[in-house]
Structures are given as structure tokens and as C-alpha cells.
Amino acid sequence: MPVIAPMPAARPSTIASTREGAEDAMAVGTTVDHLTETYRAHYRSLLGLAALLLDDIASCEDVVQEAFIRVHSARKRVRDPEKTLAYLRQTVVNLSRSALRRRILSLKLLSKPMPDMASAEEGAYDQLERDALIKAMRGLQRRQREVLSLRYFADMTEAQVAEALGISLGSVKAYGSRGIAALRVVMEAMA
């Protein structure tokens, strides 16, 4: 890390030259050497920060590289070398947010693809499973069959099922759990 020497005390006769020296010191800012050392020391930690915000390593690497490029371009404005890492971290966070915004926008603008059509085999297997489920449902007690049909096929709440069948909410829960257990046994035996 380069050593930044304090400015010499101003003498009354050299006030103008001291002002020019101060402006030169401010214009120098973070040196390229300091930025290179910061890169070597903190690249992995900045990559880890980007990985917390983004999902793929390529985007993380792009964000960190872009952060170093931007800080390098603005190094004359970074007057305190101690703040270089803080600037880099904030730049990584901001660039990660921008990358996520672009992704979300592109996902919204993409046209929705056509749904995949099931193959004839998949349709046949689905039909077989449906037939097996109907057969297993027919083997249940009448109340169990009614509760499961209303609850899961008619998409009613337990309270609505209780009201429709004229039974208590506890009975709906009991018939439902026993019916599912019986279905599980029958379906596993068929598999």
C-alpha cells in the first residue's frame, strides 16, 4: 500500500504553490497500485458478497469486475484510500441490484411459451392412475368417500363439508384422515 505523506506546512511565501500541491494530491486519489492490491486482497470476499445477491457465478464475476472498473475510473474522486473497499462493496451491491432488475424485466417481457404436451404414454399412465384412484375410492366407506370427494375434488373447506353433510367438524377430520390412510394402503398395494 503506498504511503501518503502529509502535506508540508505552508509558508507564507508559498501559499499559491501549496494550493496547487493540495489540488494535485486531491486529484491523485486512490492509486492504481492501491487498487491492484485491493483487488488481490478482497476479490474473493467481493465475489462472495455478489454470490449472496445473485444466483450464478458468471454474473457474480461480471459484477465484481465491473465494480473494479468503475472504481478505477472514479479513482480520482476516491480521495481516501481507506474507503476504497467500502466504495467497492457498495458498487457490487448496486450492480447486483441492477442485474436482478434487468432479469426481472426480461422475464416479464418474454412471451410465455406454449405448454409442453404430454406424450401418449404419459396420458396412458395418468389414466391408469386415475382409474386406480377411482377404484380405491369406491372401496372406502360411504362417509369417507363423501368427505374426501367434497374436501379434495370439490375443493371445499372442512367447515363447508361439515355443513354440507350435516356432521360435526371433528367427524369430517376423522373421516378424512381415515379415508386418506385407507387410500394410501390400497394405492401402495397396487403399485
PDB file of C-alpha atoms in Angstrom:
ATOM      1  CA  MET A   1       0.000   0.000   0.000  1.00  0.00           C
ATOM      2  CA  PRO A   2       1.538   3.336  -0.946  1.00  0.00           C
ATOM      3  CA  VAL A   3       2.346   5.678   1.868  1.00  0.00           C
ATOM      4  CA  ILE A   4       0.683   9.034   1.667  1.00  0.00           C
ATOM      5  CA  ALA A   5       2.930  11.620   3.213  1.00  0.00           C
ATOM      6  CA  PRO A   6       1.335  14.557   4.987  1.00  0.00           C
ATOM      7  CA  MET A   7       1.496  17.850   3.178  1.00  0.00           C
ATOM      8  CA  PRO A   8       4.313  20.136   4.323  1.00  0.00           C
ATOM      9  CA  ALA A   9       3.355  23.095   6.448  1.00  0.00           C
ATOM     10  CA  ALA A  10       2.546  26.124   4.355  1.00  0.00           C
ATOM     11  CA  ARG A  11       4.911  29.032   4.354  1.00  0.00           C
ATOM     12  CA  PRO A  12       3.509  32.489   3.775  1.00  0.00           C
ATOM     13  CA  SER A  13       5.575  32.979   0.663  1.00  0.00           C
ATOM     14  CA  THR A  14       4.450  29.712  -0.971  1.00  0.00           C
ATOM     15  CA  ILE A  15       0.682  29.748  -0.361  1.00  0.00           C
ATOM     16  CA  ALA A  16      -0.093  29.624  -4.079  1.00  0.00           C
ATOM     17  CA  SER A  17       2.214  26.663  -4.670  1.00  0.00           C
ATOM     18  CA  THR A  18       0.736  24.865  -1.630  1.00  0.00           C
ATOM     19  CA  ARG A  19      -2.778  25.241  -3.044  1.00  0.00           C
ATOM     20  CA  GLU A  20      -1.634  23.740  -6.313  1.00  0.00           C
ATOM     21  CA  GLY A  21       0.017  20.876  -4.397  1.00  0.00           C
ATOM     22  CA  ALA A  22      -3.203  20.234  -2.440  1.00  0.00           C
ATOM     23  CA  GLU A  23      -5.233  20.144  -5.624  1.00  0.00           C
ATOM     24  CA  ASP A  24      -2.724  17.695  -7.146  1.00  0.00           C
ATOM     25  CA  ALA A  25      -2.932  15.478  -4.047  1.00  0.00           C
ATOM     26  CA  MET A  26      -6.737  15.509  -4.232  1.00  0.00           C
ATOM     27  CA  ALA A  27      -6.669  14.757  -7.945  1.00  0.00           C
ATOM     28  CA  VAL A  28      -4.428  11.733  -7.434  1.00  0.00           C
ATOM     29  CA  GLY A  29      -6.882   9.959  -5.126  1.00  0.00           C
ATOM     30  CA  THR A  30      -6.632   6.166  -4.964  1.00  0.00           C
ATOM     31  CA  THR A  31      -3.609   5.000  -6.918  1.00  0.00           C
ATOM     32  CA  VAL A  32      -3.658   2.167  -9.412  1.00  0.00           C
ATOM     33  CA  ASP A  33      -1.225   0.250  -7.185  1.00  0.00           C
ATOM     34  CA  HIS A  34      -3.572   0.567  -4.232  1.00  0.00           C
ATOM     35  CA  LEU A  35      -6.482  -0.633  -6.349  1.00  0.00           C
ATOM     36  CA  THR A  36      -4.427  -3.601  -7.583  1.00  0.00           C
ATOM     37  CA  GLU A  37      -3.574  -4.555  -4.018  1.00  0.00           C
ATOM     38  CA  THR A  38      -7.211  -4.190  -3.003  1.00  0.00           C
ATOM     39  CA  TYR A  39      -8.143  -6.456  -5.903  1.00  0.00           C
ATOM     40  CA  ARG A  40      -5.700  -9.130  -4.783  1.00  0.00           C
ATOM     41  CA  ALA A  41      -6.763  -8.936  -1.151  1.00  0.00           C
ATOM     42  CA  HIS A  42     -10.536  -8.589  -1.467  1.00  0.00           C
ATOM     43  CA  TYR A  43     -11.617 -10.070  -4.803  1.00  0.00           C
ATOM     44  CA  ARG A  44     -12.889 -13.316  -3.232  1.00  0.00           C
ATOM     45  CA  SER A  45     -14.794 -11.555  -0.467  1.00  0.00           C
ATOM     46  CA  LEU A  46     -16.456  -9.254  -3.001  1.00  0.00           C
ATOM     47  CA  LEU A  47     -17.278 -12.288  -5.133  1.00  0.00           C
ATOM     48  CA  GLY A  48     -18.882 -13.867  -2.061  1.00  0.00           C
ATOM     49  CA  LEU A  49     -20.926 -10.717  -1.480  1.00  0.00           C
ATOM     50  CA  ALA A  50     -22.170 -10.822  -5.064  1.00  0.00           C
ATOM     51  CA  ALA A  51     -22.948 -14.536  -4.688  1.00  0.00           C
ATOM     52  CA  LEU A  52     -25.274 -13.722  -1.795  1.00  0.00           C
ATOM     53  CA  LEU A  53     -27.220 -11.391  -4.058  1.00  0.00           C
ATOM     54  CA  LEU A  54     -27.080 -13.229  -7.392  1.00  0.00           C
ATOM     55  CA  ASP A  55     -27.536 -16.858  -8.331  1.00  0.00           C
ATOM     56  CA  ASP A  56     -24.859 -17.745 -10.884  1.00  0.00           C
ATOM     57  CA  ILE A  57     -21.096 -17.413 -10.653  1.00  0.00           C
ATOM     58  CA  ALA A  58     -20.688 -15.813 -14.088  1.00  0.00           C
ATOM     59  CA  SER A  59     -22.929 -12.897 -13.121  1.00  0.00           C
ATOM     60  CA  CYS A  60     -21.094 -12.540  -9.817  1.00  0.00           C
ATOM     61  CA  GLU A  61     -17.735 -12.341 -11.571  1.00  0.00           C
ATOM     62  CA  ASP A  62     -19.088  -9.807 -14.061  1.00  0.00           C
ATOM     63  CA  VAL A  63     -20.457  -7.633 -11.266  1.00  0.00           C
ATOM     64  CA  VAL A  64     -17.197  -7.655  -9.292  1.00  0.00           C
ATOM     65  CA  GLN A  65     -15.119  -6.906 -12.396  1.00  0.00           C
ATOM     66  CA  GLU A  66     -17.458  -4.058 -13.317  1.00  0.00           C
ATOM     67  CA  ALA A  67     -17.193  -2.696  -9.764  1.00  0.00           C
ATOM     68  CA  PHE A  68     -13.395  -2.570 -10.004  1.00  0.00           C
ATOM     69  CA  ILE A  69     -13.613  -0.899 -13.418  1.00  0.00           C
ATOM     70  CA  ARG A  70     -15.980   1.756 -12.110  1.00  0.00           C
ATOM     71  CA  VAL A  71     -13.912   2.454  -9.011  1.00  0.00           C
ATOM     72  CA  HIS A  72     -10.791   2.606 -11.188  1.00  0.00           C
ATOM     73  CA  SER A  73     -12.496   5.109 -13.467  1.00  0.00           C
ATOM     74  CA  ALA A  74     -13.532   7.218 -10.485  1.00  0.00           C
ATOM     75  CA  ARG A  75     -10.310   6.764  -8.514  1.00  0.00           C
ATOM     76  CA  LYS A  76      -9.569  10.490  -8.561  1.00  0.00           C
ATOM     77  CA  ARG A  77     -12.792  11.091  -6.659  1.00  0.00           C
ATOM     78  CA  VAL A  78     -11.895   8.454  -4.047  1.00  0.00           C
ATOM     79  CA  ARG A  79      -9.571  10.675  -2.045  1.00  0.00           C
ATOM     80  CA  ASP A  80      -9.230   8.403   0.964  1.00  0.00           C
ATOM     81  CA  PRO A  81      -7.596   5.072   0.078  1.00  0.00           C
ATOM     82  CA  GLU A  82      -9.078   3.563   3.250  1.00  0.00           C
ATOM     83  CA  LYS A  83     -12.560   3.956   1.763  1.00  0.00           C
ATOM     84  CA  THR A  84     -11.769   2.111  -1.473  1.00  0.00           C
ATOM     85  CA  LEU A  85     -13.095  -1.198  -0.149  1.00  0.00           C
ATOM     86  CA  ALA A  86     -16.289   0.460   1.072  1.00  0.00           C
ATOM     87  CA  TYR A  87     -16.815   2.018  -2.357  1.00  0.00           C
ATOM     88  CA  LEU A  88     -16.213  -1.355  -3.988  1.00  0.00           C
ATOM     89  CA  ARG A  89     -18.707  -3.106  -1.709  1.00  0.00           C
ATOM     90  CA  GLN A  90     -21.382  -0.508  -2.364  1.00  0.00           C
ATOM     91  CA  THR A  91     -20.729  -0.714  -6.107  1.00  0.00           C
ATOM     92  CA  VAL A  92     -21.042  -4.523  -6.016  1.00  0.00           C
ATOM     93  CA  VAL A  93     -24.375  -4.234  -4.191  1.00  0.00           C
ATOM     94  CA  ASN A  94     -25.688  -1.612  -6.607  1.00  0.00           C
ATOM     95  CA  LEU A  95     -24.595  -3.552  -9.685  1.00  0.00           C
ATOM     96  CA  SER A  96     -26.154  -6.739  -8.293  1.00  0.00           C
ATOM     97  CA  ARG A  97     -29.448  -4.922  -7.774  1.00  0.00           C
ATOM     98  CA  SER A  98     -29.310  -3.633 -11.335  1.00  0.00           C
ATOM     99  CA  ALA A  99     -28.611  -7.120 -12.679  1.00  0.00           C
ATOM    100  CA  LEU A 100     -31.600  -8.510 -10.778  1.00  0.00           C
ATOM    101  CA  ARG A 101     -33.844  -5.704 -12.045  1.00  0.00           C
ATOM    102  CA  ARG A 102     -32.802  -6.433 -15.633  1.00  0.00           C
ATOM    103  CA  ARG A 103     -33.536 -10.138 -15.148  1.00  0.00           C
ATOM    104  CA  ILE A 104     -36.974  -9.492 -13.706  1.00  0.00           C
ATOM    105  CA  LEU A 105     -37.804  -7.098 -16.507  1.00  0.00           C
ATOM    106  CA  SER A 106     -36.635  -9.540 -19.168  1.00  0.00           C
ATOM    107  CA  LEU A 107     -38.698 -12.334 -17.596  1.00  0.00           C
ATOM    108  CA  LYS A 108     -41.779 -10.115 -17.647  1.00  0.00           C
ATOM    109  CA  LEU A 109     -41.217  -9.187 -21.276  1.00  0.00           C
ATOM    110  CA  LEU A 110     -40.583 -12.705 -22.524  1.00  0.00           C
ATOM    111  CA  SER A 111     -43.510 -14.249 -24.271  1.00  0.00           C
ATOM    112  CA  LYS A 112     -44.989 -17.175 -22.443  1.00  0.00           C
ATOM    113  CA  PRO A 113     -44.014 -20.458 -24.087  1.00  0.00           C
ATOM    114  CA  MET A 114     -46.551 -22.997 -25.148  1.00  0.00           C
ATOM    115  CA  PRO A 115     -47.182 -25.638 -22.526  1.00  0.00           C
ATOM    116  CA  ASP A 116     -45.470 -28.945 -23.143  1.00  0.00           C
ATOM    117  CA  MET A 117     -47.825 -31.542 -24.489  1.00  0.00           C
ATOM    118  CA  ALA A 118     -47.879 -34.820 -22.642  1.00  0.00           C
ATOM    119  CA  SER A 119     -46.826 -37.846 -24.624  1.00  0.00           C
ATOM    120  CA  ALA A 120     -49.275 -40.649 -25.305  1.00  0.00           C
ATOM    121  CA  GLU A 121     -47.512 -42.787 -22.686  1.00  0.00           C
ATOM    122  CA  GLU A 122     -47.860 -40.100 -20.023  1.00  0.00           C
ATOM    123  CA  GLY A 123     -51.526 -39.751 -20.815  1.00  0.00           C
ATOM    124  CA  ALA A 124     -51.991 -43.513 -20.542  1.00  0.00           C
ATOM    125  CA  TYR A 125     -50.194 -43.628 -17.182  1.00  0.00           C
ATOM    126  CA  ASP A 126     -52.264 -40.717 -15.901  1.00  0.00           C
ATOM    127  CA  GLN A 127     -55.437 -42.503 -16.953  1.00  0.00           C
ATOM    128  CA  LEU A 128     -54.320 -45.709 -15.219  1.00  0.00           C
ATOM    129  CA  GLU A 129     -53.572 -43.805 -12.009  1.00  0.00           C
ATOM    130  CA  ARG A 130     -56.925 -42.054 -12.194  1.00  0.00           C
ATOM    131  CA  ASP A 131     -58.733 -45.359 -12.714  1.00  0.00           C
ATOM    132  CA  ALA A 132     -56.851 -46.907  -9.775  1.00  0.00           C
ATOM    133  CA  LEU A 133     -57.776 -43.953  -7.559  1.00  0.00           C
ATOM    134  CA  ILE A 134     -61.454 -44.173  -8.526  1.00  0.00           C
ATOM    135  CA  LYS A 135     -61.440 -47.905  -7.822  1.00  0.00           C
ATOM    136  CA  ALA A 136     -59.779 -47.302  -4.436  1.00  0.00           C
ATOM    137  CA  MET A 137     -62.298 -44.536  -3.610  1.00  0.00           C
ATOM    138  CA  ARG A 138     -65.164 -46.927  -4.333  1.00  0.00           C
ATOM    139  CA  GLY A 139     -63.721 -49.323  -1.750  1.00  0.00           C
ATOM    140  CA  LEU A 140     -63.951 -46.717   1.038  1.00  0.00           C
ATOM    141  CA  GLN A 141     -66.812 -46.357   3.495  1.00  0.00           C
ATOM    142  CA  ARG A 142     -69.579 -44.075   2.245  1.00  0.00           C
ATOM    143  CA  ARG A 143     -68.808 -41.195   4.684  1.00  0.00           C
ATOM    144  CA  GLN A 144     -65.071 -41.365   3.997  1.00  0.00           C
ATOM    145  CA  ARG A 145     -65.737 -41.242   0.259  1.00  0.00           C
ATOM    146  CA  GLU A 146     -68.127 -38.290   0.659  1.00  0.00           C
ATOM    147  CA  VAL A 147     -65.719 -36.312   2.862  1.00  0.00           C
ATOM    148  CA  LEU A 148     -62.722 -36.884   0.575  1.00  0.00           C
ATOM    149  CA  SER A 149     -64.729 -36.108  -2.568  1.00  0.00           C
ATOM    150  CA  LEU A 150     -66.078 -32.838  -1.191  1.00  0.00           C
ATOM    151  CA  ARG A 151     -62.819 -31.833   0.507  1.00  0.00           C
ATOM    152  CA  TYR A 152     -60.333 -32.552  -2.274  1.00  0.00           C
ATOM    153  CA  PHE A 153     -62.275 -32.809  -5.515  1.00  0.00           C
ATOM    154  CA  ALA A 154     -64.884 -30.121  -4.840  1.00  0.00           C
ATOM    155  CA  ASP A 155     -62.211 -28.034  -3.021  1.00  0.00           C
ATOM    156  CA  MET A 156     -64.406 -27.280  -0.015  1.00  0.00           C
ATOM    157  CA  THR A 157     -63.138 -26.343   3.428  1.00  0.00           C
ATOM    158  CA  GLU A 158     -63.658 -28.711   6.352  1.00  0.00           C
ATOM    159  CA  ALA A 159     -66.368 -26.406   7.717  1.00  0.00           C
ATOM    160  CA  GLN A 160     -68.179 -26.383   4.371  1.00  0.00           C
ATOM    161  CA  VAL A 161     -68.011 -30.188   4.183  1.00  0.00           C
ATOM    162  CA  ALA A 162     -69.390 -30.473   7.726  1.00  0.00           C
ATOM    163  CA  GLU A 163     -72.278 -28.186   6.837  1.00  0.00           C
ATOM    164  CA  ALA A 164     -72.993 -29.953   3.539  1.00  0.00           C
ATOM    165  CA  LEU A 165     -73.055 -33.416   5.126  1.00  0.00           C
ATOM    166  CA  GLY A 166     -74.713 -32.310   8.370  1.00  0.00           C
ATOM    167  CA  ILE A 167     -71.941 -33.698  10.582  1.00  0.00           C
ATOM    168  CA  SER A 168     -69.509 -32.116  13.049  1.00  0.00           C
ATOM    169  CA  LEU A 169     -66.161 -30.637  12.102  1.00  0.00           C
ATOM    170  CA  GLY A 170     -64.401 -33.317  14.181  1.00  0.00           C
ATOM    171  CA  SER A 171     -66.203 -36.047  12.246  1.00  0.00           C
ATOM    172  CA  VAL A 172     -65.059 -34.503   8.956  1.00  0.00           C
ATOM    173  CA  LYS A 173     -61.455 -34.559  10.178  1.00  0.00           C
ATOM    174  CA  ALA A 174     -61.737 -38.143  11.422  1.00  0.00           C
ATOM    175  CA  TYR A 175     -63.406 -39.482   8.252  1.00  0.00           C
ATOM    176  CA  GLY A 176     -60.884 -37.573   6.140  1.00  0.00           C
ATOM    177  CA  SER A 177     -57.781 -38.871   7.895  1.00  0.00           C
ATOM    178  CA  ARG A 178     -59.066 -42.457   7.993  1.00  0.00           C
ATOM    179  CA  GLY A 179     -60.058 -42.275   4.330  1.00  0.00           C
ATOM    180  CA  ILE A 180     -56.626 -40.992   3.267  1.00  0.00           C
ATOM    181  CA  ALA A 181     -54.918 -43.727   5.293  1.00  0.00           C
ATOM    182  CA  ALA A 182     -57.091 -46.372   3.632  1.00  0.00           C
ATOM    183  CA  LEU A 183     -56.396 -44.902   0.171  1.00  0.00           C
ATOM    184  CA  ARG A 184     -52.655 -44.912   0.843  1.00  0.00           C
ATOM    185  CA  VAL A 185     -52.739 -48.615   1.757  1.00  0.00           C
ATOM    186  CA  VAL A 186     -54.738 -49.545  -1.353  1.00  0.00           C
ATOM    187  CA  MET A 187     -52.651 -47.390  -3.733  1.00  0.00           C
ATOM    188  CA  GLU A 188     -49.361 -48.757  -2.372  1.00  0.00           C
ATOM    189  CA  ALA A 189     -50.650 -52.305  -2.806  1.00  0.00           C
ATOM    190  CA  MET A 190     -51.497 -51.559  -6.464  1.00  0.00           C
ATOM    191  CA  ALA A 191     -48.067 -50.051  -7.185  1.00  0.00           C
TER     192      ALA A 191
END
